[in-house]
Amino acid sequence: MKKLERRKFIISSLSAFGSVVMNAKSLGLSDKTRRSYSVAILGDTHYDTEPESVYHSHYDESNIYAKIQHAEFARNGKMWRERCPRLLSSSAKLARERKTDFILQLGDIIQGDCDDVPTHKKMLDDCIKMLRKPYPEGMPFFTVVGNHDFRGKGAREAYFDFAHPFMASEIAKLTGSSPSKDVQYPVISFRNGPDLWIFCDFEKSSLDDICDIIDNDASARHVFLVTHGPFTTYPRTLSYRWRLGGKKSLLKQRKRLYDTLLKRRGIVLSGHTHSTTFYRHKNNLGSFCEFTGNSVWTEKTPLDAKPSASEPSGYMPPDKLLERVTSKEDFLGEINFFKPSLAEYYESKAAGHYRLNVSDNLVELEFYPCDDVNVGRVFKLKTSY
């Protein structure tokens, strides 16, 4: 992004952010009334249906990934036949029983791969209506942009034509403000009472812009950064650079965001890896946590919260995976950027739904495996100073 364009973007973002805060306070939604709240969270959902022809009748069979993607269509159709509706129902049940401010979905809300703009828009519309239906009527619903959400011919424009007014409307509903035309990716920010929430396009965002928004809101009680692609390197994928700040050109910006999150005790919420993963980073600057959610409930998904790794020593790529990467040194270099500060680590292939509980002195996240309504594990994302 050119320097002048970036400056205009930051001014626009901060202006939109400021108007939301001012409007919320003018309507009586003071910080005090928002001191404690909960959020219902869904990870990747990859909404799809059977038969394939409903959303994929225009699919371009010349796609070199056709075999893989048809397998994904079949996977999604099976899990949305029964399993994922049960998961959704359990999340909504808890949202009805407990005070819940909003629903948060962590990207890849749909499968995409429609290769037809009207069909892609219909898939998005059908998905949003279906996902929010079991929750209390009128409850705000937020989703962050994921790579599947704009995958396919014409899909990028179709997704953002949907996402910008949708996010503006949901922010207005939450804060009691008027929808703003300034609510646009690559970075969207708003206040929920005393807390700063930032949503970003993980493939397009300038990390400096994210840091500028955080730095310009020094009074925020908690800072939440929502991104589909994780910030922390995931150790069990060949696509280890496909994440927020993963490009080699962003190394300097990545260090700045890393330090900013540590100093502000930030909380990163992400998806993408189809795993339930928790990282706590800590050094002399401070600490921050990242939590990655997953709601892709396949036939092979573990049904409980038992971790496959539960100690920082387990934060390493498996040897078999390292043998397959183009550069072992590069992969280990990305791991070693985060590993020295890693104080806690948990990883599981389990899917499920989650609840974020926010108060002055505690931010915790509850993990409910699959469609369970009994908590399987609680993660302390932030405790009293």
XYZ file of C-alpha atoms in Angstrom:
385
model
C 0.000 0.000 0.000
C 1.402 3.416 -0.959
C 2.178 5.746 1.924
C -0.531 8.304 1.017
C -3.161 5.598 0.460
C -2.255 3.937 3.757
C -2.567 7.271 5.598
C -6.022 7.858 4.096
C -7.046 4.318 5.037
C -5.945 4.726 8.653
C -7.738 8.062 8.978
C -10.881 6.521 7.500
C -10.696 3.483 9.782
C -10.109 5.528 12.913
C -12.875 7.946 11.935
C -15.332 5.078 11.531
C -14.143 3.550 14.799
C -14.508 6.843 16.627
C -18.023 7.429 15.309
C -19.121 4.016 16.562
C -17.762 4.685 20.056
C -19.276 8.181 20.224
C -22.647 6.982 18.939
C -22.736 4.098 21.391
C -22.013 6.384 24.335
C -24.551 8.972 23.178
C -27.191 6.243 23.257
C -26.364 5.392 26.853
C -24.326 2.252 26.161
C -21.614 3.251 28.610
C -18.544 1.184 29.369
C -20.095 0.260 32.692
C -23.170 -1.370 31.125
C -20.878 -3.543 28.985
C -18.530 -4.573 31.807
C -19.319 -8.300 31.452
C -20.603 -10.166 28.406
C -20.330 -13.426 26.460
C -19.888 -14.307 22.807
C -20.982 -17.518 21.064
C -18.169 -18.637 18.731
C -18.117 -20.959 15.724
C -14.943 -21.947 13.890
C -14.738 -22.746 10.167
C -18.123 -24.080 9.043
C -17.678 -24.668 5.269
C -21.427 -24.560 4.747
C -22.573 -26.669 1.791
C -25.396 -29.059 1.016
C -26.376 -32.143 -0.942
C -26.588 -32.739 -3.816
C -23.535 -30.937 -5.229
C -25.652 -29.423 -7.993
C -27.310 -27.005 -5.547
C -24.211 -24.788 -5.357
C -21.680 -26.388 -7.714
C -23.544 -26.953 -10.983
C -21.344 -24.252 -12.596
C -18.095 -25.608 -11.143
C -15.201 -25.463 -13.604
C -14.031 -29.062 -13.952
C -10.756 -27.918 -15.541
C -9.636 -26.736 -12.078
C -6.406 -28.545 -11.230
C -7.748 -29.092 -7.700
C -11.051 -30.585 -8.911
C -10.482 -33.993 -7.343
C -9.678 -32.482 -3.945
C -12.529 -30.008 -4.092
C -15.131 -32.607 -5.066
C -13.997 -34.583 -2.021
C -14.582 -31.459 0.070
C -18.091 -31.059 -1.389
C -18.862 -34.626 -0.331
C -17.356 -34.087 3.134
C -19.366 -30.923 3.661
C -22.616 -32.442 2.419
C -22.291 -35.301 4.902
C -21.457 -33.127 7.888
C -24.223 -30.603 7.153
C -26.744 -33.444 6.733
C -26.905 -33.906 10.530
C -23.716 -33.316 12.540
C -23.203 -29.576 11.999
C -26.889 -28.695 12.561
C -26.609 -30.494 15.921
C -23.445 -28.523 16.769
C -25.209 -25.291 15.799
C -28.269 -26.187 17.871
C -26.128 -26.779 20.962
C -24.337 -23.443 20.564
C -27.686 -21.659 20.151
C -29.124 -23.407 23.214
C -26.346 -21.984 25.381
C -26.800 -18.551 23.787
C -30.482 -18.607 24.711
C -29.794 -19.728 28.276
C -26.978 -17.247 29.001
C -26.627 -13.550 28.302
C -24.849 -13.392 24.935
C -23.923 -10.169 23.129
C -23.271 -11.646 19.704
C -22.285 -14.639 17.594
C -18.806 -14.763 16.037
C -17.843 -17.059 13.144
C -14.117 -17.296 12.353
C -14.130 -17.396 8.537
C -14.638 -19.980 5.776
C -18.306 -19.681 6.566
C -19.076 -21.297 3.197
C -17.257 -23.722 0.920
C -17.352 -21.441 -2.126
C -16.282 -22.994 -5.458
C -19.543 -21.993 -7.173
C -17.874 -20.384 -10.230
C -21.065 -18.366 -10.725
C -21.728 -15.018 -9.026
C -25.507 -15.377 -8.427
C -24.970 -18.886 -7.009
C -22.149 -17.667 -4.752
C -24.358 -14.871 -3.409
C -27.175 -17.366 -2.844
C -24.799 -19.667 -0.942
C -23.820 -16.789 1.340
C -27.412 -15.702 1.873
C -28.646 -19.242 2.547
C -25.778 -19.838 4.955
C -26.295 -16.690 7.029
C -30.039 -17.319 7.329
C -29.480 -20.942 8.339
C -26.677 -20.250 10.834
C -28.444 -17.480 12.704
C -31.929 -19.073 12.714
C -31.568 -21.135 15.965
C -30.110 -18.208 17.924
C -32.257 -15.578 19.640
C -33.922 -13.359 17.060
C -32.037 -10.164 16.328
C -28.766 -11.256 17.931
C -25.823 -9.627 16.077
C -23.781 -12.045 13.963
C -20.205 -11.394 12.836
C -18.055 -13.348 10.429
C -14.474 -12.607 9.377
C -13.387 -13.085 5.772
C -11.828 -16.489 5.009
C -10.179 -17.798 1.852
C -13.114 -20.086 0.958
C -15.555 -17.205 1.277
C -14.358 -15.730 -2.007
C -13.080 -18.870 -3.745
C -14.289 -19.317 -7.323
C -14.870 -17.210 -10.428
C -16.247 -13.769 -9.564
C -16.447 -14.751 -5.909
C -14.180 -12.055 -4.441
C -16.391 -9.171 -5.575
C -19.517 -11.153 -4.679
C -18.266 -11.760 -1.140
C -17.249 -8.193 -0.368
C -20.478 -6.845 -1.898
C -22.146 -8.934 0.812
C -19.646 -8.516 3.651
C -19.268 -4.733 3.874
C -22.957 -3.781 4.280
C -23.560 -6.895 6.385
C -20.781 -6.071 8.854
C -21.852 -2.414 8.948
C -25.406 -3.467 9.775
C -24.331 -5.896 12.519
C -21.973 -3.349 14.116
C -24.797 -0.809 14.114
C -27.118 -3.353 15.719
C -24.574 -4.145 18.463
C -23.578 -0.564 19.247
C -26.848 1.238 18.611
C -25.207 3.380 15.928
C -26.106 3.969 12.285
C -24.537 1.713 9.603
C -21.340 3.287 8.281
C -20.047 3.116 4.711
C -16.532 3.279 6.186
C -16.867 -0.329 7.395
C -14.692 -2.028 4.785
C -11.916 -4.585 4.659
C -8.940 -5.098 4.794
C -9.388 -3.907 8.422
C -12.622 -3.215 10.306
C -12.673 -2.030 13.921
C -15.301 -1.114 16.482
C -15.855 -0.886 20.220
C -18.129 -3.178 22.215
C -18.320 -1.025 25.318
C -14.802 -0.776 26.755
C -13.305 -3.355 24.402
C -11.691 -2.924 20.988
C -12.565 -5.481 18.309
C -10.580 -5.646 15.057
C -11.490 -7.850 12.065
C -8.968 -8.241 9.258
C -8.507 -9.852 5.858
C -5.514 -12.021 6.716
C -4.226 -12.112 3.137
C -4.512 -8.378 2.423
C -4.099 -6.541 5.725
C -1.204 -4.259 6.554
C -0.048 -5.236 10.030
C 1.078 -1.638 10.557
C -2.523 -0.510 10.056
C -3.700 -2.980 12.698
C -1.020 -1.711 15.101
C -1.979 1.909 14.402
C -5.602 1.213 15.345
C -4.501 -0.499 18.574
C -2.022 2.257 19.416
C -4.637 4.952 18.828
C -7.018 3.390 21.326
C -4.942 3.307 24.491
C -8.036 3.293 26.718
C -9.423 -0.037 25.484
C -9.854 -2.545 28.296
C -9.282 -5.631 26.115
C -8.032 -5.858 22.518
C -9.477 -8.630 20.330
C -7.998 -9.293 16.887
C -10.149 -11.566 14.703
C -8.458 -13.146 11.687
C -9.209 -16.269 9.680
C -5.571 -17.174 9.019
C -3.771 -17.413 12.407
C -1.034 -15.035 13.435
C 0.978 -17.743 15.218
C 2.596 -20.262 12.862
C 0.586 -23.506 12.879
C 3.089 -26.394 13.121
C 1.125 -29.109 11.305
C 0.638 -27.830 7.775
C 2.664 -27.507 4.574
C 1.002 -24.102 4.097
C 2.762 -22.684 7.148
C 3.160 -19.225 5.571
C -0.535 -18.975 4.640
C -1.516 -16.909 7.652
C -1.674 -13.345 8.964
C 1.814 -11.872 8.593
C 3.184 -15.000 6.926
C 4.647 -13.259 3.878
C 8.411 -12.790 3.990
C 7.943 -9.123 3.096
C 6.007 -8.567 6.362
C 8.751 -9.624 8.772
C 9.253 -6.106 10.165
C 5.517 -5.484 10.459
C 5.032 -8.907 12.058
C 7.550 -8.036 14.779
C 5.696 -4.789 15.446
C 2.314 -6.562 15.750
C 3.881 -9.252 17.938
C 5.293 -6.612 20.299
C 2.072 -4.589 20.239
C -0.015 -7.615 21.220
C 2.397 -8.461 24.025
C 2.318 -4.940 25.452
C -1.483 -4.670 25.260
C -2.115 -8.254 26.427
C -4.077 -8.802 23.238
C -6.249 -11.762 22.300
C -6.191 -13.215 18.777
C -9.138 -15.330 17.585
C -8.548 -17.307 14.383
C -9.589 -20.304 12.281
C -8.280 -21.877 9.054
C -6.318 -24.849 10.451
C -9.299 -27.112 11.223
C -7.974 -27.591 14.731
C -8.737 -26.353 18.228
C -5.482 -24.703 19.276
C -4.380 -22.421 22.092
C -1.124 -20.478 22.402
C 0.012 -18.218 25.239
C 3.041 -16.058 24.422
C 4.947 -14.357 27.217
C 8.209 -12.421 27.555
C 9.557 -9.292 29.218
C 7.226 -7.070 27.148
C 4.041 -8.765 28.352
C 1.845 -11.570 27.106
C -0.851 -12.357 24.551
C -2.972 -15.374 23.652
C -4.226 -16.826 20.406
C -7.117 -19.251 20.143
C -7.972 -21.103 16.921
C -11.464 -22.561 16.560
C -12.863 -25.308 14.331
C -16.451 -26.371 13.614
C -15.707 -28.746 10.709
C -17.149 -31.884 12.289
C -16.095 -34.749 10.022
C -16.610 -38.464 10.587
C -13.051 -38.763 11.946
C -13.287 -35.857 14.378
C -12.406 -36.663 18.021
C -15.467 -36.400 20.235
C -13.716 -35.012 23.310
C -11.258 -32.301 24.323
C -8.282 -34.615 24.828
C -5.264 -32.829 23.311
C -2.776 -34.247 20.834
C -0.258 -31.766 22.283
C -0.451 -29.961 25.608
C 3.049 -28.631 26.351
C 5.202 -25.975 24.619
C 7.689 -28.734 23.773
C 5.033 -30.186 21.454
C 5.040 -27.049 19.336
C 7.139 -28.466 16.495
C 6.391 -29.730 12.967
C 6.292 -33.551 12.773
C 9.364 -35.067 11.112
C 7.251 -36.576 8.312
C 5.869 -33.129 7.509
C 9.303 -31.506 7.533
C 10.479 -34.069 4.981
C 7.845 -32.808 2.555
C 8.415 -29.039 2.780
C 10.465 -27.163 0.211
C 12.696 -25.625 2.883
C 13.029 -27.194 6.308
C 15.088 -24.195 7.472
C 12.356 -21.756 6.455
C 9.636 -23.706 8.271
C 11.714 -24.019 11.442
C 12.573 -20.329 11.200
C 8.865 -19.483 11.284
C 8.322 -21.791 14.250
C 11.312 -20.322 16.073
C 9.949 -16.796 15.725
C 7.179 -17.732 18.191
C 8.599 -20.687 20.123
C 10.871 -18.752 22.575
C 7.853 -16.902 23.995
C 5.485 -19.866 24.083
C 4.414 -20.432 27.686
C 1.317 -22.587 27.042
C 0.256 -24.724 24.089
C -2.756 -26.953 23.410
C -3.735 -28.588 20.112
C -6.520 -30.974 19.172
C -8.178 -32.046 15.930
C -11.508 -31.865 17.741
C -14.246 -29.665 16.313
C -16.904 -27.953 18.345
C -18.406 -24.663 19.426
C -17.080 -22.149 21.936
C -18.084 -19.395 24.321
C -16.001 -16.337 25.173
C -16.679 -14.800 28.598
C -15.412 -11.253 29.095
C -15.192 -9.208 32.287
C -12.863 -6.674 33.896
C -10.409 -9.137 35.383
C -10.967 -12.284 33.345
C -11.330 -13.362 29.738
C -11.880 -17.071 29.330
C -12.938 -19.348 26.514
C -15.038 -22.475 26.951
C -14.627 -25.337 24.469
C -17.594 -27.636 23.826
C -16.506 -30.632 21.696
C -18.815 -31.367 18.756
C -22.451 -30.878 19.887
C -21.825 -31.189 23.623
C -23.495 -28.685 25.955
C -21.119 -29.590 28.788
C -17.819 -27.739 28.686
C -14.830 -29.918 27.767
C -12.055 -27.470 28.583
C -11.693 -23.869 29.723
C -8.849 -21.637 28.531
C -7.824 -18.579 30.530
C -7.021 -16.019 27.872
C -6.476 -13.157 30.270
C -6.559 -12.895 34.049
C -6.343 -10.002 36.500
C -3.253 -7.821 36.344
